[in-house]
């Protein structure tokens, strides 16, 4: 029977793989056996300090072994983890602490110029739910009693699959971040469902550039190691040289995450002279030798969101999809119901038609903070994602952008993702981003394209692929795909892109 809680998964790995490394950072490492024992000790200290089942515990610190140790200690006893971004500005941090009603906060004093403790101390009167604030060192060293092991066992045995695990704040660029509530069961099921597509096994040594405070780090990193028995390799402040040396030293076999970081690392390989021969297919192509790389678009773009606790759609990352599916996100994972509906009417969209993606299944969120369930889900329990997509006849999902990014040109709807797909199919195009650009007679289609062709060549090719109203009228051509503006998660920064196009 599959593990239903973090505690069950950690106890199993400690029994079966006690001496196997669980998490490694540049300064520390811990085996599964050590992780089980140390998190039990920390959990006992937290209980003594008043952190009980259901308490909301904020965690604000950079990646590392101690982040995982504290997160697992909190969640083992049924307290609710609230991972907080180290990128938050003071007003954003205070807003999330209030919104999640964080009662206990574990935080570094400062990181990369942000003085978190000072911000919290100066605004304690505005945080009525907050009882205690500890540094990581203080939380790890909280005193415990000899009888606390029995109390920890009693509490962990009462944690169930449906017990709240974490409140994850989304990092979207539009509107206030949403507080997404996940349970132990739905989070672990989500992680388990994506292991094969991500090529993760118990022998993987996995490096991720994502911060652990995002689902891409917590789920695809920390919980992936916990569920699979793999080793997570992470670091607090990645730089090209430090990352390449870490990959070499720890013989990392799987590099997942942002293509842009893999490309940046690849550009430094010759100067750093790091040996990455341990990397295996399933890693991002830029870091693999030429003979192991796939053709552009042949591998699936694993697709998911915070609300689905990571990917819900994919295809084995070391295997080419059928040619007709190139550029797709693969297929929905077993157990996930995914449908496409007309954004205006909610009626099911026919195969091949672009519409809103709605999802339902065992690893979809439990709910959103301060939002009643009927306002979050449809009557038949689907979650409207706000993403646009289409299914082909073989069941492969093609992502077409966000519903709030679609726009109308002369009364006709344009989906940026559809235009991007068409332009990306032009020989020589390495990257593309599309959005609307204000014009004298209304919105225009704008595109920024990384390629070697001229704009005239691109325009001519686009006319053979797209309806006339979808062909971009505003263009920026660049030699370097990193010129395309992106946010911290690697997604296109639409506002910055629109500004670039408008000011070309």
XYZ file of C-alpha atoms in Angstrom:
504
model
C 0.000 0.000 0.000
C 1.351 3.435 -0.951
C 2.403 5.813 1.804
C -0.402 8.212 2.708
C 1.592 10.693 4.835
C 5.043 12.222 5.071
C 5.638 10.307 8.306
C 4.813 6.944 6.719
C 7.050 7.639 3.731
C 9.972 8.711 5.915
C 9.678 5.698 8.216
C 9.629 3.376 5.184
C 12.723 4.931 3.629
C 14.521 4.813 6.989
C 13.777 1.086 7.240
C 14.677 0.231 3.655
C 17.414 2.760 2.810
C 18.760 3.987 6.126
C 22.286 4.637 4.817
C 21.265 6.053 1.443
C 21.783 9.835 1.100
C 18.478 11.704 1.112
C 19.506 15.354 0.753
C 22.859 16.952 -0.045
C 23.826 20.614 -0.100
C 27.298 22.164 -0.444
C 27.850 22.175 3.326
C 25.775 19.288 4.665
C 24.270 15.909 3.829
C 21.835 13.561 5.516
C 20.814 9.929 4.981
C 17.235 8.710 5.221
C 18.017 7.084 8.553
C 19.512 10.290 9.926
C 16.638 12.317 8.508
C 14.059 10.173 10.299
C 15.854 10.462 13.628
C 16.628 14.181 13.392
C 13.132 15.170 12.286
C 11.680 13.132 15.156
C 13.883 15.124 17.563
C 12.922 18.452 15.982
C 9.243 17.477 15.992
C 9.442 16.756 19.717
C 10.963 20.179 20.331
C 8.271 21.861 18.278
C 5.573 20.056 20.254
C 7.144 21.194 23.509
C 7.096 24.751 22.166
C 3.382 24.597 21.418
C 3.280 23.560 17.759
C 0.393 21.102 17.607
C -1.540 19.351 14.866
C -3.169 21.914 12.593
C -0.841 24.750 13.645
C 0.403 26.792 10.690
C 4.179 27.069 10.547
C 5.891 29.445 8.143
C 9.315 28.454 6.795
C 11.429 31.230 5.295
C 14.957 30.217 4.388
C 17.057 29.242 1.362
C 17.450 25.707 0.013
C 19.446 23.204 2.009
C 19.347 20.134 4.210
C 17.919 22.136 7.107
C 14.974 23.350 5.004
C 13.986 19.738 4.343
C 14.635 18.686 7.943
C 12.379 21.425 9.329
C 9.652 20.901 6.703
C 9.449 17.177 7.410
C 9.478 17.700 11.179
C 6.554 20.123 10.907
C 4.471 17.951 8.602
C 5.142 14.621 10.362
C 3.152 15.743 13.390
C 0.252 17.147 11.350
C 1.164 20.823 11.552
C 0.633 22.750 8.310
C 3.729 23.945 6.481
C 3.595 27.404 4.872
C 6.680 27.737 2.651
C 7.499 31.408 2.129
C 9.507 32.799 -0.751
C 12.894 34.375 -0.062
C 12.040 36.757 -2.928
C 9.180 38.421 -1.045
C 9.278 42.160 -0.478
C 8.210 43.268 3.044
C 4.567 44.066 2.139
C 4.245 40.728 0.316
C 5.698 38.793 3.249
C 3.371 40.448 5.750
C 0.359 39.858 3.495
C 1.095 36.126 3.183
C 1.719 35.715 6.916
C -1.663 37.328 7.595
C -3.511 35.496 4.830
C -2.292 32.081 6.003
C -2.741 32.960 9.710
C 0.809 31.760 10.415
C 1.149 31.064 14.132
C 4.819 30.072 14.233
C 7.572 31.310 11.935
C 11.004 29.810 11.303
C 13.066 32.352 9.401
C 16.616 33.355 8.624
C 17.384 36.885 9.761
C 18.246 38.013 6.248
C 19.045 36.674 2.803
C 20.124 38.422 -0.379
C 19.427 41.859 1.071
C 16.007 41.030 2.538
C 15.805 41.606 6.315
C 12.927 39.293 7.166
C 13.201 39.254 10.944
C 13.408 43.030 11.076
C 10.282 43.303 8.926
C 8.366 40.869 11.128
C 9.551 42.424 14.392
C 8.552 45.901 13.248
C 5.042 44.761 12.265
C 4.157 42.222 14.973
C 1.090 44.279 15.892
C -0.224 43.636 12.361
C 0.227 39.864 12.729
C -2.237 38.845 15.457
C -1.975 35.108 14.735
C 1.822 35.009 15.073
C 2.963 33.618 18.433
C 6.627 32.715 18.011
C 9.521 33.418 15.650
C 12.649 31.263 15.585
C 15.780 31.116 13.512
C 16.464 27.758 11.883
C 19.203 27.077 14.445
C 16.822 27.842 17.302
C 14.066 25.641 15.903
C 16.476 22.756 15.338
C 17.731 23.026 18.932
C 14.405 23.352 20.780
C 14.517 21.371 24.045
C 12.579 18.129 24.361
C 11.616 15.699 27.136
C 12.438 12.006 27.383
C 8.770 11.075 26.915
C 8.359 13.136 23.749
C 9.107 10.212 21.413
C 5.915 8.529 22.581
C 3.974 11.744 22.036
C 5.456 12.154 18.536
C 4.445 8.595 17.671
C 0.952 9.174 18.985
C 0.548 12.327 16.935
C 2.016 10.935 13.714
C -0.225 7.873 13.918
C -3.217 10.211 13.870
C -2.125 12.007 10.697
C -4.127 10.765 7.723
C -4.036 11.158 3.944
C -6.685 13.862 4.236
C -4.758 15.858 6.867
C -3.649 19.286 5.666
C 0.008 19.244 4.615
C 0.867 22.668 3.247
C -0.365 26.035 2.071
C 1.517 26.875 -1.112
C 1.331 30.417 -2.430
C 1.269 30.709 -6.184
C 3.821 32.941 -7.861
C 1.672 34.217 -10.711
C 2.391 37.632 -12.179
C -1.296 38.688 -12.372
C -3.271 39.526 -9.233
C -2.566 38.647 -5.615
C -0.980 35.223 -4.966
C -3.443 32.499 -4.022
C -2.980 30.334 -0.953
C -3.384 26.763 -2.227
C -4.200 24.097 0.359
C -2.894 20.537 -0.170
C -3.251 17.411 1.955
C -0.656 14.710 2.602
C -2.485 12.267 0.379
C -3.025 14.480 -2.630
C 0.548 15.829 -2.555
C 2.168 12.396 -2.305
C -0.111 10.999 -5.005
C 0.821 13.896 -7.271
C 4.524 13.274 -6.752
C 4.154 9.528 -7.248
C 2.200 9.927 -10.488
C 4.985 11.938 -12.135
C 8.031 9.856 -11.196
C 8.102 7.776 -14.381
C 7.620 10.778 -16.661
C 10.460 12.586 -14.883
C 12.683 9.469 -15.033
C 13.182 9.439 -11.247
C 14.163 6.156 -9.584
C 15.579 5.218 -6.205
C 19.081 5.443 -7.672
C 18.648 8.931 -9.131
C 20.804 11.763 -7.884
C 18.519 14.658 -8.707
C 19.458 18.323 -8.998
C 16.778 21.004 -9.274
C 17.370 24.759 -9.597
C 13.918 25.505 -8.149
C 13.602 26.959 -4.645
C 12.095 24.524 -2.163
C 9.408 27.057 -1.246
C 7.724 26.475 -4.631
C 5.937 23.295 -5.659
C 8.691 22.831 -8.251
C 11.165 22.438 -5.389
C 9.090 21.030 -2.538
C 7.155 18.517 -4.626
C 9.528 17.791 -7.502
C 12.523 17.883 -5.148
C 12.091 17.185 -1.426
C 8.957 15.035 -1.630
C 10.193 13.311 -4.786
C 13.278 12.120 -2.896
C 11.059 11.034 -0.002
C 8.615 9.060 -2.157
C 11.143 7.483 -4.548
C 14.180 7.053 -2.312
C 16.265 9.209 -4.671
C 18.901 11.678 -3.507
C 18.124 15.389 -3.786
C 21.105 17.655 -4.448
C 20.435 21.329 -3.814
C 22.154 24.613 -2.971
C 21.127 27.921 -1.412
C 22.628 30.319 -3.961
C 23.237 28.743 -7.371
C 25.892 30.265 -9.597
C 27.136 28.688 -12.830
C 30.463 27.633 -11.341
C 29.093 26.447 -7.983
C 26.337 24.458 -9.660
C 28.649 22.808 -12.186
C 31.096 21.848 -9.439
C 28.259 20.462 -7.322
C 26.911 18.414 -10.240
C 30.386 17.020 -10.834
C 31.248 16.303 -7.208
C 27.979 14.567 -6.388
C 27.794 12.664 -9.690
C 24.305 14.027 -10.387
C 22.423 11.784 -12.807
C 19.309 13.872 -13.424
C 19.085 17.625 -14.003
C 15.466 18.768 -14.217
C 14.047 22.254 -13.998
C 14.474 25.374 -16.079
C 15.852 25.032 -19.622
C 17.261 28.547 -19.359
C 19.492 27.575 -16.433
C 20.665 24.441 -18.204
C 21.587 26.574 -21.211
C 23.429 29.080 -19.015
C 25.384 26.253 -17.395
C 26.183 24.688 -20.767
C 27.699 27.971 -21.917
C 30.201 27.771 -19.022
C 31.143 24.117 -19.347
C 34.320 24.747 -21.325
C 35.624 27.414 -18.941
C 34.772 25.512 -15.744
C 35.789 22.117 -17.184
C 33.285 20.192 -15.063
C 32.751 16.487 -15.692
C 29.016 15.879 -16.165
C 29.351 12.377 -17.585
C 27.052 10.985 -14.858
C 24.043 12.805 -16.336
C 21.517 10.492 -17.963
C 18.785 10.968 -20.593
C 15.781 12.617 -19.034
C 18.013 15.502 -17.990
C 17.606 18.792 -19.813
C 19.175 18.544 -23.254
C 21.552 21.490 -23.023
C 23.755 19.655 -20.501
C 23.786 16.319 -22.333
C 26.314 15.344 -25.003
C 25.096 15.900 -28.539
C 24.351 12.237 -29.243
C 21.932 12.038 -26.286
C 19.924 15.150 -27.156
C 16.466 15.058 -28.663
C 15.121 16.996 -31.623
C 13.372 20.244 -30.731
C 9.827 19.516 -29.578
C 10.264 15.731 -29.516
C 10.130 15.456 -25.728
C 7.100 16.444 -23.688
C 6.914 19.714 -21.801
C 5.703 18.310 -18.460
C 2.734 20.431 -17.517
C 1.188 21.304 -14.176
C 0.620 24.031 -11.630
C 0.650 24.752 -7.914
C -3.008 23.727 -7.726
C -2.183 20.227 -9.038
C 0.953 19.992 -6.886
C 3.181 19.829 -9.926
C 2.779 18.070 -13.266
C -0.441 16.303 -14.121
C 0.446 15.700 -17.742
C 3.597 14.363 -19.367
C 5.506 11.630 -21.165
C 8.789 9.878 -20.274
C 11.407 12.614 -20.427
C 13.961 10.305 -22.052
C 11.660 9.200 -24.890
C 10.529 10.939 -28.084
C 6.794 11.290 -28.497
C 5.086 10.330 -31.774
C 5.908 12.956 -34.411
C 2.329 14.246 -34.470
C 2.577 15.049 -30.749
C 5.807 17.064 -30.879
C 5.429 20.311 -28.977
C 2.776 18.849 -26.704
C 2.722 18.299 -22.948
C 2.184 14.567 -23.347
C -0.875 12.871 -21.895
C -2.671 13.241 -18.542
C -1.277 10.981 -15.826
C -3.389 7.985 -14.747
C -6.200 8.995 -12.440
C -6.359 12.577 -13.691
C -9.451 13.795 -15.528
C -8.604 16.631 -17.903
C -11.160 18.308 -20.142
C -11.261 21.302 -22.480
C -14.270 23.628 -22.326
C -15.375 26.712 -24.211
C -14.184 29.679 -22.072
C -17.438 31.564 -22.634
C -20.093 28.849 -22.334
C -18.376 26.102 -20.326
C -19.506 23.542 -22.892
C -17.058 20.734 -23.794
C -14.825 21.728 -26.697
C -14.392 19.288 -29.603
C -11.040 17.609 -30.267
C -8.589 20.095 -31.729
C -10.449 23.165 -30.471
C -8.675 25.507 -28.048
C -10.452 26.071 -24.753
C -9.922 26.303 -20.991
C -8.274 23.331 -19.297
C -10.181 21.950 -16.296
C -8.789 19.216 -14.051
C -10.149 16.753 -11.516
C -8.393 13.938 -9.710
C -6.663 12.606 -6.625
C -3.902 15.182 -6.481
C -5.829 18.362 -7.192
C -5.877 21.000 -4.444
C -8.240 20.741 -1.472
C -9.163 24.400 -1.771
C -8.028 28.034 -1.752
C -7.681 30.166 1.363
C -10.674 32.406 2.041
C -12.581 31.009 -0.951
C -15.741 28.866 -0.537
C -15.592 25.574 -2.386
C -18.348 26.447 -4.901
C -16.298 29.484 -5.923
C -13.236 27.295 -6.619
C -14.651 24.181 -8.300
C -17.348 23.487 -10.848
C -20.515 21.686 -9.803
C -18.968 18.375 -10.911
C -15.737 19.055 -8.973
C -13.426 20.151 -11.800
C -10.924 22.936 -11.110
C -10.894 25.615 -13.851
C -7.170 26.249 -14.315
C -7.331 29.408 -16.416
C -4.904 27.697 -18.810
C -5.798 27.230 -22.459
C -5.132 24.062 -24.386
C -6.360 21.571 -26.921
C -6.296 17.793 -27.278
C -5.306 16.126 -30.508
C -7.025 12.992 -31.776
C -4.568 10.772 -29.899
C -5.116 12.433 -26.512
C -1.980 14.591 -26.374
C -2.451 17.940 -24.657
C -1.099 21.108 -26.276
C -0.777 24.145 -23.995
C -1.937 27.363 -25.669
C -1.346 30.013 -22.995
C -3.460 31.620 -20.307
C -7.090 32.585 -20.704
C -6.259 36.036 -19.354
C -3.625 36.371 -22.084
C -5.995 35.783 -25.009
C -7.135 38.878 -26.850
C -9.184 39.937 -29.853
C -7.958 41.465 -33.090
C -10.735 43.043 -35.154
C -13.236 41.022 -33.127
C -11.504 37.658 -33.688
C -9.926 35.747 -30.779
C -6.166 35.212 -30.754
C -4.555 32.652 -28.452
C -0.857 33.550 -27.993
C 0.058 29.891 -27.462
C -1.404 28.928 -30.824
C 0.639 31.608 -32.593
C 3.756 30.581 -30.660
C 3.300 26.950 -31.701
C 3.049 27.948 -35.347
C 6.113 30.206 -35.253
C 8.079 27.613 -33.311
C 7.515 25.148 -36.139
C 9.418 27.371 -38.581
C 12.890 25.966 -39.278
C 15.585 27.850 -37.388
C 13.308 29.339 -34.725
C 14.832 28.640 -31.295
C 12.379 30.462 -29.021
C 9.305 32.656 -29.370
C 6.940 34.674 -27.200
C 3.691 36.305 -28.331
C 1.343 38.832 -26.761
C -0.942 41.705 -27.678
C 0.453 45.162 -28.342
C -1.657 48.342 -28.274
C -2.190 49.858 -31.708
C -3.992 52.851 -33.216
C -6.979 50.662 -34.163
C -6.902 48.269 -31.217
C -4.736 45.318 -30.151
C -2.135 43.948 -32.542
C -0.306 40.620 -32.464
C 3.292 41.052 -31.361
C 6.054 38.433 -31.409
C 9.622 38.273 -30.161
C 11.521 35.524 -31.936
C 15.007 34.117 -31.451
C 16.255 32.875 -34.828
C 18.670 33.545 -37.693
C 15.986 34.462 -40.266
C 14.914 37.958 -41.170
C 11.592 39.374 -40.067
C 10.490 39.318 -43.700
C 11.211 35.573 -43.871
C 9.339 34.983 -40.600
C 6.334 36.966 -41.756
C 6.167 35.070 -45.036
C 6.376 31.707 -43.274
C 3.748 32.755 -40.728
C 1.282 33.617 -43.493
C 1.422 29.986 -44.628
C 0.658 28.731 -41.130
C -1.854 31.150 -39.629
C -5.023 33.002 -40.452
C -4.231 36.539 -41.523
C -5.474 38.146 -38.294
C -3.135 35.905 -36.253
C 0.027 36.813 -38.182
C 2.111 39.178 -36.018
C 2.293 42.755 -37.186
C 4.812 43.789 -34.538
C 8.102 41.879 -34.501
C 11.380 41.787 -32.608
C 14.039 39.395 -33.872
C 16.969 38.435 -31.654
C 19.959 36.139 -31.956
C 19.865 35.221 -28.262
C 16.836 33.453 -26.800
C 17.731 34.692 -23.326
C 16.717 38.172 -24.561
C 13.085 37.090 -24.250
C 11.965 38.454 -20.851
C 11.103 35.871 -18.231
C 10.085 35.982 -14.611
C 11.799 34.148 -11.726
C 9.927 30.903 -12.461
C 11.097 30.866 -16.085
C 7.691 31.813 -17.473
C 7.369 34.592 -20.030
C 7.074 37.988 -18.341
C 4.088 39.175 -20.386
C 4.152 42.763 -19.118
C 7.853 43.153 -19.907
C 7.399 41.482 -23.288
C 4.532 43.812 -24.188
C 6.603 46.835 -23.149
C 9.527 45.665 -25.291
C 7.305 45.165 -28.302
C 5.479 48.453 -27.829
C 8.762 50.344 -27.613
C 10.607 48.532 -30.405
